[in-house]
mmCIF file of C-alpha atoms in Angstrom:
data_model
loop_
_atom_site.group_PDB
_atom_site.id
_atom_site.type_symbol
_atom_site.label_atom_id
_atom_site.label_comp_id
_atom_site.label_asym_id
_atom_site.label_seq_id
_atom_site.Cartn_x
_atom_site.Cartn_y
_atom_site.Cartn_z
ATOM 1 C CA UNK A 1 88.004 -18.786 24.169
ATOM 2 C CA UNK A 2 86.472 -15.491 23.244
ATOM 3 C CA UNK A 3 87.659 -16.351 19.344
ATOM 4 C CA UNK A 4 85.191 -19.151 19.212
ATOM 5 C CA UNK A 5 82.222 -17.268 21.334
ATOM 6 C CA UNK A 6 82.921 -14.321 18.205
ATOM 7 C CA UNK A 7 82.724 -17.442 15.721
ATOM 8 C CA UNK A 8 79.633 -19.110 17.187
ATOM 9 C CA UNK A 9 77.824 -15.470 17.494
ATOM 10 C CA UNK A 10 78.780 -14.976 13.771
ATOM 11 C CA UNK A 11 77.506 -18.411 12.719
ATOM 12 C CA UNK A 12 73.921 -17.645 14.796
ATOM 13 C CA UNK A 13 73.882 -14.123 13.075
ATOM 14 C CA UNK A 14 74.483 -15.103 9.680
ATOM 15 C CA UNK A 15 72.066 -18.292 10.560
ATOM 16 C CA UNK A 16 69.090 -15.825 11.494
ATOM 17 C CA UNK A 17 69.988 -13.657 8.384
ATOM 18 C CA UNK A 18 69.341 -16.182 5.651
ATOM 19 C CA UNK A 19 66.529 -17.589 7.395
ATOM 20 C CA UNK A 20 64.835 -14.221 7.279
ATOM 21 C CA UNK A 21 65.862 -13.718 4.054
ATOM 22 C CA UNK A 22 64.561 -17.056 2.804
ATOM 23 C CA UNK A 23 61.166 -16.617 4.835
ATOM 24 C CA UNK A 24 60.343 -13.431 3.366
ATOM 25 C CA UNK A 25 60.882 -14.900 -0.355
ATOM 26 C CA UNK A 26 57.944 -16.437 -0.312
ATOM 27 C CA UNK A 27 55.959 -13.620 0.594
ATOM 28 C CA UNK A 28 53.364 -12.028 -1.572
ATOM 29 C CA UNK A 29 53.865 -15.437 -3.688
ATOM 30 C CA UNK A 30 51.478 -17.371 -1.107
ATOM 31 C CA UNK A 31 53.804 -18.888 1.072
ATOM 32 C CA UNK A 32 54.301 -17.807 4.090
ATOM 33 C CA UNK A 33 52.550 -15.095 6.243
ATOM 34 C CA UNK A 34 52.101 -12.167 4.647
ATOM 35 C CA UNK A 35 53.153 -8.817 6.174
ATOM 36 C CA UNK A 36 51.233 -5.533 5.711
ATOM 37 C CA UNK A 37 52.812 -4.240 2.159
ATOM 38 C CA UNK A 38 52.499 -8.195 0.752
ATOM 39 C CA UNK A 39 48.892 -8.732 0.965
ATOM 40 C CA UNK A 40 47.394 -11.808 -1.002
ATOM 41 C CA UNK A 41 48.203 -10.857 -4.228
ATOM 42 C CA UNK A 42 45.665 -12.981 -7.019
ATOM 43 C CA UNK A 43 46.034 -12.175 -10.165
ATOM 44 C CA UNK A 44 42.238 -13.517 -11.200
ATOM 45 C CA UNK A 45 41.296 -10.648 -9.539
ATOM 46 C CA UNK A 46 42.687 -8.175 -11.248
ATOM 47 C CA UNK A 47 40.687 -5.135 -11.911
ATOM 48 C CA UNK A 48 41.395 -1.214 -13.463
ATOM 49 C CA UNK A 49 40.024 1.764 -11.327
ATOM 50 C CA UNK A 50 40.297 5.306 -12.366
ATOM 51 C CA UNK A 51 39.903 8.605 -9.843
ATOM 52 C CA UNK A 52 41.008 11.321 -7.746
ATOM 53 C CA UNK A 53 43.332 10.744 -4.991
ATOM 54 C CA UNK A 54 42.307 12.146 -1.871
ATOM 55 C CA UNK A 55 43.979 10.788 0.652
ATOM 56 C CA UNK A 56 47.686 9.838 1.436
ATOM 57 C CA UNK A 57 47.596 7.377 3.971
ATOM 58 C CA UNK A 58 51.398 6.983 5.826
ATOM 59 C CA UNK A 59 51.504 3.864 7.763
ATOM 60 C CA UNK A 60 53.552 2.901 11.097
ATOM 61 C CA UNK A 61 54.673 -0.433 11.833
ATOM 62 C CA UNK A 62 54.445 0.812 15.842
ATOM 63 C CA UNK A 63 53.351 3.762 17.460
ATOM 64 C CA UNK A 64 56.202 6.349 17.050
ATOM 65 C CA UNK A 65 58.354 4.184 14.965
ATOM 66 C CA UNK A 66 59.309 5.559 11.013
ATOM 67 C CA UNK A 67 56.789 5.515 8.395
ATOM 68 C CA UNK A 68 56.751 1.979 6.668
ATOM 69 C CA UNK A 69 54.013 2.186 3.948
ATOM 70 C CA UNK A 70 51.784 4.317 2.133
ATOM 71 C CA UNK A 71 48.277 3.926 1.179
ATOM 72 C CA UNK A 72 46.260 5.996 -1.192
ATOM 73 C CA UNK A 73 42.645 6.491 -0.904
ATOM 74 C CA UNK A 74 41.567 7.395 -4.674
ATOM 75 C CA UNK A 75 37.699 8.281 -5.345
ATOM 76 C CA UNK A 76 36.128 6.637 -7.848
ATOM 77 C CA UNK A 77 32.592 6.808 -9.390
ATOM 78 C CA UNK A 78 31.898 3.697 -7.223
ATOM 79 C CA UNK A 79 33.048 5.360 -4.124
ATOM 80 C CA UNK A 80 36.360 5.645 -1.954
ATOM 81 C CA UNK A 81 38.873 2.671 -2.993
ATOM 82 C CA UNK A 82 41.726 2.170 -0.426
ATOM 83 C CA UNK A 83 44.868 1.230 -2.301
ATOM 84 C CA UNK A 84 47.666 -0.598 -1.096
ATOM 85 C CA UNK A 85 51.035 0.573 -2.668
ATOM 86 C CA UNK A 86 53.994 -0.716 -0.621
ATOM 87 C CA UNK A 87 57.033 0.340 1.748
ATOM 88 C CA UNK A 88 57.626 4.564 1.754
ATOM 89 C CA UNK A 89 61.066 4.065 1.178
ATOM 90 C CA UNK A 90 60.658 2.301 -2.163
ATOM 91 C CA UNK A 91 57.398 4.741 -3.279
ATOM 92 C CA UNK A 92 58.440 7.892 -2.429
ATOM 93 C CA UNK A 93 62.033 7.688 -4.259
ATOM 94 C CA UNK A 94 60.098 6.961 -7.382
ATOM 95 C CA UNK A 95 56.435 8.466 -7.218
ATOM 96 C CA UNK A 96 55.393 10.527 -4.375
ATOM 97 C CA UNK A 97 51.737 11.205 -4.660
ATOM 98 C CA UNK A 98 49.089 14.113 -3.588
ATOM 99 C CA UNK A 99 45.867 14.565 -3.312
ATOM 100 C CA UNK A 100 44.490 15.739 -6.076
ATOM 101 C CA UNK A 101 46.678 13.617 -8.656
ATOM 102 C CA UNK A 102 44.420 12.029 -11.455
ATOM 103 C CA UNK A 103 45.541 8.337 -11.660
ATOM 104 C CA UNK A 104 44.798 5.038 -13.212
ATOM 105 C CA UNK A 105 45.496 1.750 -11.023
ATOM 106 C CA UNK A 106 46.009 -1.741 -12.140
ATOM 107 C CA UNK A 107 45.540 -4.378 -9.405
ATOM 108 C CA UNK A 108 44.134 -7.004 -7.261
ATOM 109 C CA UNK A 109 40.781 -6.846 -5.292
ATOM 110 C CA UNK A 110 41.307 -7.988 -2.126
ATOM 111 C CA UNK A 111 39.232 -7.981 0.949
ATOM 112 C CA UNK A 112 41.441 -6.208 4.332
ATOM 113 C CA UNK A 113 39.982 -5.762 7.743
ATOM 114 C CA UNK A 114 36.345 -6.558 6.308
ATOM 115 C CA UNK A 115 36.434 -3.689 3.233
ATOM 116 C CA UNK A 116 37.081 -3.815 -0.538
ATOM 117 C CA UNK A 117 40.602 -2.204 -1.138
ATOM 118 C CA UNK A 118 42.932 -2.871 -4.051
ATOM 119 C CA UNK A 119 46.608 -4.391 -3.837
ATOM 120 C CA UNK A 120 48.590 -1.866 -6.536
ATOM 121 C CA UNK A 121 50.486 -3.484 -9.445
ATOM 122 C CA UNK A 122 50.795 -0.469 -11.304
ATOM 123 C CA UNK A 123 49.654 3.156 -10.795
ATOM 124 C CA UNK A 124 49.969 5.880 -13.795
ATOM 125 C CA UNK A 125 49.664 9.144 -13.314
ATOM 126 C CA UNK A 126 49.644 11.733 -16.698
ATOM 127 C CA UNK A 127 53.090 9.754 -18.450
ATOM 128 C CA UNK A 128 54.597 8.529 -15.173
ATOM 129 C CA UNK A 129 54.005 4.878 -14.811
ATOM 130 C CA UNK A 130 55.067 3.233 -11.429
ATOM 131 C CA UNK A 131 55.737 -0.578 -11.447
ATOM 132 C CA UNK A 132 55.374 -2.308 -8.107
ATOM 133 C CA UNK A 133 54.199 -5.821 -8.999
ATOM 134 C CA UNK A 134 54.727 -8.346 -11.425
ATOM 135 C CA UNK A 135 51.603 -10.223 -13.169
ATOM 136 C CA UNK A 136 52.114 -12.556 -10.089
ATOM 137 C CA UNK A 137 51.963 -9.989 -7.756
ATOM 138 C CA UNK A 138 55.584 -10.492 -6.836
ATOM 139 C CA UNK A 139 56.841 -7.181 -5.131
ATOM 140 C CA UNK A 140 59.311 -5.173 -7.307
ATOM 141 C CA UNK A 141 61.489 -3.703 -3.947
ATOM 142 C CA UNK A 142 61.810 -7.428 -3.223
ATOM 143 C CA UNK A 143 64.384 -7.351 -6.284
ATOM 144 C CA UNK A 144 64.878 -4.036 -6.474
ATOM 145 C CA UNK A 145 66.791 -4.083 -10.299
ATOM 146 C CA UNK A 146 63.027 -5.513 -11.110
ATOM 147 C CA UNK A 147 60.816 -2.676 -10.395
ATOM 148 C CA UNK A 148 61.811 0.711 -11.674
ATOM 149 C CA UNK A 149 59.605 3.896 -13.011
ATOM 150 C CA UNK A 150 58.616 3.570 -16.564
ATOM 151 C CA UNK A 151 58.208 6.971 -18.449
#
């Protein structure tokens, strides 16, 4: 008896693991609901800004819980532009940023809790270049031999 309670627990694991795995596919691609580092991505909106970072923003997923995401807050001629990067873990291992850093972003205008900010494709600072979307805004962590730090 306990072999098939093991086998049925298994089965309902593995179950819940592909279906997870096949929900969050689609996100970021407009399927789905997006989470907080897959915002609508549309590439007709699609836009350069230039600027100053000056502000690292490090976000939680809950109170107390590890950091999840970062943020930067670059200043433009046109004002503050809140820019959406994507998960710490995947960021940080290739780019971290500080405030001060000069950098060039390529992405997609979105509107997020009523204000302008910018979903990053692509953020180069001096000769680094960091790759974190496609041209359809597909996430490069999501495959992660897809995304990687051009020089």
């Amino acid at each position: 008896m306990p072999n098939k309670t093991i086998l049925l627990l298994l089965l309902l694991f593995g179950f819940a693991d592909v279906s997870l795995l096949w929900a969050q596919r689609g996100m970021g691609m407009g399927q789905g609901t997006p989470d907080q580092y897959n915002r609508p991505y549309n590439p007709s909106t699609v836009e350069t800004i230039e600027g100053e970072v000056s502000e690292i923003v490090y976000i939680r997923k809950n109170t107390g819980s590890r950091i999840h995401g970062v943020h930067l807050v670059v200043k433009t001629e046109e004002g503050l532009v809140p820019v959406h990067l994507g998960p710490a873990w995947y960021v940080e291992r290739q780019a971290p940023f500080k405030a001060g850093d000069r950098v060039t972003v390529v992405g997609s205008r979105i509107t997020f809790n009523d204000e302008p900010a910018v979903v990053a494709a692509r953020v180069t600072r001096g000769e680094m270049t960091l790759q974190l979307r496609d041209q359809d805004g597909f996430p490069a962590w999501r495959g992660w031999r897809k995304g990687r730090m051009v020089n």
